[in-house]
Amino acid sequence: MHLAKRIVNVAPSATLAISNLTKQMKAAGEDVIDLSIGQPDFPTPKPIAEAAKAAIDSGAASYYLPTTGLPALREAISTRIAAQNHVHYDPSQIVVTTGAKFALYSLFQVLLDPGDDVLIPVPYWVSYVEMVRLASATPRLVNSSAQNFKVSVDDLEAARTPHTRAIVLNSPQNPTGAMYTRTELTQIGNWALKHDILVVADEIYRDLVYNGANFTSMVAIDPAISANTVLIGGVSKSYAMTGWRIGYAAGPAKLMKAMGTLLGHSTGNATAAAQYAAIEAFGGSQAPVETMRQAFEQRLNLIYPLIQQIPGFELLGKPSGAFYLFANVKRAAQLTNFGSVDDLLAAILKDAGVALVPGRAFGLPDYARLSYAASVTDLTEAAKRLSAYIHNN
Ligand SMILES: Cc1ncc(COP(=O)(O)O)c(C=O)c1O
């Protein structure tokens, strides 16, 4: 069977692969603690789910919607962005998509030509690289010289080419939880402006920030920078709605219009019932977001020192946001006589029953990502198992 060249070289999502393997092990009755998945472990707050039910019961969710999203939802997103970032987007500058994932995918489709490149800081969320490739462009990986998982203007300048069309900046960052400061964003935003490079600001974790850290959005810096930025957001992480598949892009009208054309020939509108739910998420009480944020903060404060104490697990610093720890475990692999971190993590899954994602998936093969979107009981037990495994092997 012939497969298009476009897909043959695309690596399947490593995070989905490990989480599927973990699910299979669990289904077979094995005692596995899954710290591999990138989703809140809470159910969607009731009022949000009720809004979807009401839309189904009334019949409102039965029909095609405007391709770029319900006007009331785009309005609610605009209001939420304005409340958080003090920037106004006309609803025509907002496109609702099937998850933030498809916002990014369709943005790259309408932005990139063969020969273009996109700067992607390392470590990166798994899908950026493949999405850029699927748009026939070239991902250019940018290593941070500062050892804090954040790229500087100097790092970016060293990687820039005449064909650089965009940079993807994810803050707070998956997989590290690192967050860019206002000063850093200002420098990067101005550098991008100067070189006519679009900033793709993936701020999907923006509501999940801990221990008093201050989040600044790229679009909140100044009007020139926000006009040169596409903001990516969604309901998955803030509202525990990964299954509903609602995300958005907000940015220059010309780009958003082109995305609408692409959606018109691909997904059409994102699922209607999910859009009604998202109106309640963005527009309703934000109390559930704060409740969940506090739970993640408590878990971070619990798990961080426990992981720090495990021999061979090295953490750069306490993360500011998202819900991941990204540990350098090369020394742990050496201590346990494994040839590679991948082998160590495979053995930890099989023999200690803890699922972590190999750092290779994020561009740093010496690392492992641990999601603390899990119960306190599971996190405590997982830390115990990891520690015992390294001590006993
Ligand atoms: C950094 C980042 N961006 C975007 C997404 C996509 O989110 P969704 O498609 O669920 O809205 C994820 C999900 O894991 C993510 O971690």
Coordinates of C-alpha atoms and ligand atoms in Angstrom, one line a residue:
M1 CA 0.0 0.0 0.0
H2 CA 1.4 3.4 -1.0
L3 CA 1.8 6.1 1.6
A4 CA 2.4 9.7 0.8
K5 CA 5.9 11.0 1.4
R6 CA 4.3 13.7 3.6
I7 CA 3.4 11.1 6.3
V8 CA 6.1 8.5 5.9
N9 CA 8.7 10.6 7.7
V10 CA 6.4 11.9 10.5
A11 CA 7.1 10.3 13.8
P12 CA 3.9 9.2 15.7
S13 CA 3.3 11.1 19.0
A14 CA 5.6 9.6 21.6
T15 CA 3.5 10.8 24.5
L16 CA 0.4 9.1 23.0
A17 CA 2.4 6.0 22.3
I18 CA 3.5 5.7 26.0
S19 CA 0.1 6.5 27.3
N20 CA -1.4 3.8 25.1
L21 CA 1.1 1.3 26.3
T22 CA 0.3 2.2 29.8
K23 CA -3.4 1.8 29.2
Q24 CA -2.8 -1.6 27.8
M25 CA -0.7 -2.7 30.8
K26 CA -3.5 -1.4 33.1
A27 CA -6.1 -3.3 31.1
A28 CA -4.0 -6.4 31.5
G29 CA -4.3 -5.9 35.3
E30 CA -0.8 -4.5 35.9
D31 CA -0.2 -2.0 38.6
V32 CA 1.0 1.1 36.7
I33 CA 1.0 4.7 37.8
D34 CA 0.6 6.8 34.7
L35 CA 2.6 10.0 35.0
S36 CA 3.0 10.2 31.2
I37 CA -0.1 12.0 30.2
G38 CA -0.5 15.7 29.6
Q39 CA -4.0 16.2 30.8
P40 CA -5.7 17.3 34.0
D41 CA -7.0 14.4 36.0
F42 CA -10.2 16.3 37.0
P43 CA -13.5 15.9 35.3
T44 CA -14.8 18.9 33.4
P45 CA -16.6 21.3 35.8
K46 CA -20.4 20.6 36.0
P47 CA -21.7 24.0 34.7
I48 CA -19.6 23.6 31.6
A49 CA -20.9 20.1 30.9
E50 CA -24.4 21.3 31.6
A51 CA -24.1 24.0 29.0
A52 CA -23.3 21.3 26.4
K53 CA -26.2 19.2 27.6
A54 CA -28.6 22.1 27.3
A55 CA -27.4 22.8 23.7
I56 CA -28.0 19.2 22.8
D57 CA -31.4 19.1 24.4
S58 CA -32.6 22.3 22.7
G59 CA -31.4 21.1 19.3
A60 CA -28.9 24.1 19.1
A61 CA -26.0 21.6 18.8
S62 CA -27.6 19.7 15.9
Y63 CA -26.4 21.9 13.0
Y64 CA -23.3 23.2 11.2
L65 CA -22.0 26.4 12.7
P66 CA -19.9 29.2 11.1
T67 CA -16.6 27.5 10.3
T68 CA -14.5 29.8 12.5
G69 CA -16.8 29.3 15.5
L70 CA -20.0 30.5 17.1
P71 CA -20.0 34.3 17.3
A72 CA -20.9 34.0 21.0
L73 CA -17.9 31.9 21.6
R74 CA -15.5 34.1 19.7
E75 CA -17.0 37.0 21.7
A76 CA -16.4 35.1 25.0
I77 CA -12.8 34.3 24.0
S78 CA -12.2 38.0 23.1
T79 CA -13.6 39.1 26.4
R80 CA -11.4 36.6 28.3
I81 CA -8.3 37.6 26.4
A82 CA -9.1 41.3 27.1
A83 CA -9.6 40.6 30.8
Q84 CA -6.3 38.7 31.1
N85 CA -4.1 40.6 28.7
H86 CA -5.7 44.0 28.3
V87 CA -5.7 43.6 24.5
H88 CA -8.7 43.8 22.3
Y89 CA -9.3 41.3 19.5
D90 CA -12.3 41.7 17.2
P91 CA -14.1 38.4 17.0
S92 CA -13.2 38.3 13.3
Q93 CA -9.5 38.0 14.5
I94 CA -10.4 34.8 16.4
V95 CA -10.7 31.3 15.0
V96 CA -12.1 28.4 17.0
T97 CA -10.5 25.1 16.2
T98 CA -10.7 21.4 17.0
G99 CA -8.2 21.8 19.9
A100 CA -5.3 24.1 20.1
K101 CA -3.5 21.4 18.2
F102 CA -5.5 22.1 15.0
A103 CA -5.1 25.9 15.6
L104 CA -1.3 25.3 15.3
Y105 CA -1.6 22.8 12.5
S106 CA -3.9 25.0 10.3
L107 CA -1.8 28.1 11.1
F108 CA 1.3 26.4 9.8
Q109 CA -0.6 25.3 6.7
V110 CA -1.6 28.8 5.8
L111 CA 1.7 30.5 6.8
L112 CA 4.4 28.3 5.4
D113 CA 5.8 27.4 1.9
P114 CA 8.4 24.9 1.0
G115 CA 11.8 26.5 1.8
D116 CA 10.5 28.4 4.8
D117 CA 11.7 27.6 8.3
V118 CA 10.3 27.9 11.8
L119 CA 12.4 28.3 14.9
I120 CA 11.5 25.9 17.6
P121 CA 13.2 26.2 21.0
V122 CA 14.4 22.9 22.5
P123 CA 12.9 21.2 24.5
Y124 CA 9.7 21.5 22.5
W125 CA 6.2 20.1 22.6
V126 CA 6.3 17.0 20.4
S127 CA 3.9 18.2 17.7
Y128 CA 5.5 21.5 16.6
V129 CA 8.2 19.8 14.7
E130 CA 6.0 17.4 12.8
M131 CA 3.4 20.1 12.1
V132 CA 6.0 22.3 10.5
R133 CA 7.1 19.3 8.4
L134 CA 3.5 18.5 7.4
A135 CA 3.3 22.1 6.1
S136 CA 6.4 21.3 3.8
A137 CA 8.6 23.7 5.8
T138 CA 11.7 23.1 7.9
P139 CA 11.8 23.1 11.7
R140 CA 15.0 24.7 13.0
L141 CA 15.7 23.6 16.5
V142 CA 17.1 26.3 18.8
N143 CA 19.1 25.2 21.9
S144 CA 19.1 27.5 24.9
S145 CA 22.5 28.6 25.9
A146 CA 21.4 29.6 29.4
Q147 CA 20.6 26.2 30.8
N148 CA 17.2 27.5 32.0
F149 CA 15.2 26.0 29.1
K150 CA 14.6 29.4 27.7
V151 CA 16.0 30.8 24.5
S152 CA 17.5 34.3 24.3
V153 CA 17.6 36.7 21.4
D154 CA 21.3 35.6 20.9
D155 CA 20.2 32.0 20.6
L156 CA 17.5 32.9 18.1
E157 CA 19.7 35.2 16.1
A158 CA 22.3 32.4 15.7
A159 CA 19.6 30.1 14.3
R160 CA 17.8 32.7 12.1
T161 CA 18.0 32.4 8.3
P162 CA 16.6 34.6 5.5
H163 CA 13.8 32.0 5.2
T164 CA 12.7 32.1 8.9
R165 CA 9.0 32.8 8.8
A166 CA 8.0 32.2 12.5
I167 CA 9.1 31.3 16.0
V168 CA 7.1 29.1 18.3
L169 CA 7.2 30.4 21.9
N170 CA 5.5 28.2 24.5
S171 CA 5.1 29.7 27.9
P172 CA 4.5 28.2 30.4
Q173 CA 6.4 25.4 28.7
N174 CA 5.6 21.8 28.1
P175 CA 7.7 19.8 29.1
T176 CA 9.7 21.9 31.6
G177 CA 7.2 24.3 33.2
A178 CA 9.6 27.2 32.5
M179 CA 8.0 30.6 31.9
Y180 CA 9.3 33.6 30.0
T181 CA 9.4 36.9 31.9
R182 CA 8.1 40.2 30.6
T183 CA 11.7 41.4 29.9
E184 CA 12.5 38.2 28.0
L185 CA 9.3 38.4 26.0
T186 CA 9.9 42.1 25.1
Q187 CA 13.4 41.3 23.8
I188 CA 12.2 38.3 21.7
G189 CA 9.1 40.2 20.5
N190 CA 11.1 43.2 19.3
W191 CA 13.7 40.9 17.7
A192 CA 10.9 39.1 15.8
L193 CA 9.4 42.4 14.7
K194 CA 12.7 43.7 13.5
H195 CA 13.2 40.6 11.3
D196 CA 9.6 40.3 10.2
I197 CA 9.2 36.9 11.9
L198 CA 5.8 36.0 13.2
V199 CA 5.6 34.9 16.9
V200 CA 3.4 31.9 17.5
A201 CA 2.7 32.3 21.3
D202 CA 1.4 29.0 22.6
E203 CA 0.0 30.0 26.0
I204 CA -2.3 27.1 26.6
Y205 CA -1.0 26.6 30.1
R206 CA -1.3 30.3 31.0
D207 CA -3.8 29.7 33.9
L208 CA -1.7 27.1 35.5
V209 CA 1.0 29.1 37.2
Y210 CA 2.3 28.5 40.8
N211 CA 3.7 29.8 44.0
G212 CA 3.2 33.5 43.1
A213 CA 4.9 33.4 39.7
N214 CA 3.6 36.2 37.4
F215 CA 2.5 35.2 34.0
T216 CA 2.9 37.7 31.1
S217 CA 1.4 37.1 27.7
M218 CA 3.4 37.9 24.5
V219 CA 0.3 39.9 23.3
A220 CA 0.4 42.1 26.5
I221 CA 3.8 43.6 25.8
D222 CA 2.8 46.3 23.3
P223 CA 0.6 46.8 20.3
A224 CA 3.3 46.3 17.7
I225 CA 4.4 43.0 19.2
S226 CA 0.8 41.8 19.6
A227 CA 0.1 42.7 15.9
N228 CA 3.0 40.4 15.0
T229 CA 1.8 37.5 17.2
V230 CA -0.7 34.7 16.8
L231 CA -1.9 33.7 20.3
I232 CA -2.8 30.1 20.7
G233 CA -5.1 29.0 23.6
G234 CA -7.8 26.6 24.5
V235 CA -10.0 25.0 27.1
S236 CA -8.1 21.7 27.5
K237 CA -5.7 22.5 30.3
S238 CA -7.4 25.4 32.2
Y239 CA -10.9 23.8 32.3
A240 CA -10.0 20.1 32.3
M241 CA -11.6 19.7 28.9
T242 CA -9.0 17.7 26.8
G243 CA -11.7 15.5 25.4
W244 CA -13.9 18.3 24.1
R245 CA -11.4 19.5 21.6
I246 CA -11.8 23.3 21.6
G247 CA -8.9 25.6 21.0
Y248 CA -8.4 28.9 19.3
A249 CA -6.0 31.2 17.4
A250 CA -6.2 35.0 17.8
G251 CA -4.2 37.2 15.5
P252 CA -3.9 39.2 12.3
A253 CA -7.2 39.2 10.4
K254 CA -5.5 38.1 7.1
L255 CA -4.1 35.0 8.7
M256 CA -7.2 34.2 10.6
K257 CA -9.3 34.5 7.4
A258 CA -6.9 32.1 5.6
M259 CA -7.3 29.7 8.5
G260 CA -11.0 29.9 8.2
T261 CA -10.7 28.9 4.5
L262 CA -8.6 25.9 5.5
L263 CA -11.0 24.8 8.2
G264 CA -13.8 25.1 5.6
H265 CA -12.2 22.3 3.6
S266 CA -10.9 20.2 6.5
T267 CA -12.7 20.0 9.9
G268 CA -15.5 22.5 9.2
N269 CA -16.7 23.9 12.6
A270 CA -15.4 22.4 15.8
T271 CA -18.1 20.3 17.4
A272 CA -21.1 22.4 18.2
A273 CA -21.9 21.0 21.7
A274 CA -18.3 21.5 22.7
Q275 CA -18.5 25.1 21.6
Y276 CA -21.5 25.7 23.8
A277 CA -19.6 24.2 26.7
A278 CA -16.6 26.5 25.9
I279 CA -18.8 29.6 26.0
E280 CA -19.6 28.6 29.6
A281 CA -15.9 27.8 30.3
F282 CA -14.6 31.2 29.1
G283 CA -17.6 33.3 30.1
G284 CA -18.8 31.6 33.3
S285 CA -17.3 31.5 36.8
Q286 CA -13.5 31.0 36.8
A287 CA -13.6 29.5 40.4
P288 CA -13.0 25.9 39.1
V289 CA -9.9 27.0 37.3
E290 CA -8.5 28.4 40.6
T291 CA -9.5 25.3 42.5
M292 CA -7.6 23.1 40.0
R293 CA -4.7 25.5 39.9
Q294 CA -4.3 25.2 43.7
A295 CA -4.5 21.4 43.5
F296 CA -1.7 21.4 40.9
E297 CA 0.4 23.8 43.0
Q298 CA 0.0 21.5 46.0
R299 CA 1.1 18.6 44.0
L300 CA 4.1 20.4 42.5
N301 CA 5.2 21.4 46.0
L302 CA 4.8 17.8 47.1
I303 CA 6.5 16.0 44.2
Y304 CA 9.4 18.4 43.5
P305 CA 11.4 17.7 46.6
L306 CA 10.6 14.0 46.4
I307 CA 12.0 13.8 42.9
Q308 CA 15.0 16.0 43.8
Q309 CA 16.0 13.4 46.4
I310 CA 16.2 10.5 43.9
P311 CA 19.8 9.6 43.0
G312 CA 20.6 10.6 39.4
F313 CA 17.4 12.6 38.9
E314 CA 18.5 16.2 38.3
L315 CA 16.1 19.1 38.2
L316 CA 17.2 22.5 37.0
G317 CA 14.8 24.5 39.2
K318 CA 11.3 24.5 40.4
P319 CA 8.9 25.0 37.5
S320 CA 6.6 28.1 37.4
G321 CA 3.7 26.6 35.4
A322 CA 2.1 23.8 33.4
F323 CA 2.1 20.4 35.3
Y324 CA 5.3 18.7 34.4
L325 CA 8.8 18.1 35.8
F326 CA 11.6 17.6 33.3
A327 CA 14.5 15.8 35.0
N328 CA 17.9 15.0 33.6
V329 CA 18.1 11.3 34.4
K330 CA 21.3 10.4 32.5
R331 CA 23.1 9.8 35.8
A332 CA 20.3 7.6 37.0
A333 CA 20.7 5.5 33.8
Q334 CA 24.5 5.3 34.5
L335 CA 23.9 4.3 38.2
T336 CA 21.6 1.5 37.1
N337 CA 23.9 0.4 34.2
F338 CA 21.5 1.1 31.4
G339 CA 22.9 2.1 28.1
S340 CA 20.4 4.8 27.6
V341 CA 17.7 6.8 29.3
D342 CA 15.1 5.2 27.0
D343 CA 16.2 1.8 28.3
L344 CA 16.0 3.0 31.9
L345 CA 12.5 4.4 31.4
A346 CA 11.3 1.2 29.7
A347 CA 12.6 -0.8 32.7
I348 CA 11.0 1.6 35.2
L349 CA 7.7 1.2 33.4
K350 CA 8.0 -2.6 33.3
D351 CA 9.5 -3.3 36.7
A352 CA 8.5 -0.3 38.9
G353 CA 5.2 0.4 37.3
V354 CA 5.7 4.1 36.7
A355 CA 5.1 5.6 33.3
L356 CA 7.3 8.6 32.3
V357 CA 7.9 10.1 28.8
P358 CA 11.4 9.8 27.4
G359 CA 12.9 13.3 26.9
R360 CA 13.8 12.2 23.3
A361 CA 10.2 13.1 22.4
F362 CA 11.0 16.7 23.4
G363 CA 14.4 16.9 21.8
L364 CA 16.5 16.2 24.9
P365 CA 17.3 12.4 25.1
D366 CA 18.9 12.6 28.6
Y367 CA 15.7 13.7 30.2
A368 CA 12.4 12.3 31.4
R369 CA 9.1 14.1 31.7
L370 CA 6.9 13.5 34.7
S371 CA 3.3 14.8 34.7
Y372 CA 2.0 15.7 38.2
A373 CA -1.6 15.8 37.0
A374 CA -2.2 12.8 39.2
S375 CA -3.5 12.2 42.7
V376 CA -1.4 13.0 45.8
T377 CA -1.5 9.2 46.6
D378 CA -0.3 8.2 43.2
L379 CA 2.5 10.9 43.1
T380 CA 3.7 9.8 46.6
E381 CA 3.7 6.2 45.6
A382 CA 5.4 6.9 42.3
A383 CA 8.2 8.8 43.9
K384 CA 8.7 5.9 46.4
R385 CA 8.8 3.4 43.5
L386 CA 11.3 5.5 41.5
S387 CA 13.6 6.0 44.5
A388 CA 13.4 2.3 45.4
Y389 CA 14.1 1.3 41.9
I390 CA 17.3 3.4 41.6
H391 CA 18.5 2.3 45.0
N392 CA 18.0 -1.4 44.4
N393 CA 19.4 -1.6 40.8
Ligands
LIG1 C1 2.2 23.1 24.6 C2 0.9 22.5 24.1 N1 0.3 23.2 23.1 C3 -0.9 22.7 22.6 C4 -1.4 21.6 23.1 C5 -2.7 21.1 22.4 O1 -3.8 21.2 23.2 P1 -5.3 20.8 22.7 O2 -5.2 20.4 21.3 O3 -5.8 19.8 23.6 O4 -6.1 22.1 22.9 C6 -0.8 20.9 24.1 C7 -1.4 19.6 24.6 O5 -0.8 18.7 25.1 C8 0.4 21.4 24.6 O6 1.0 20.7 25.6

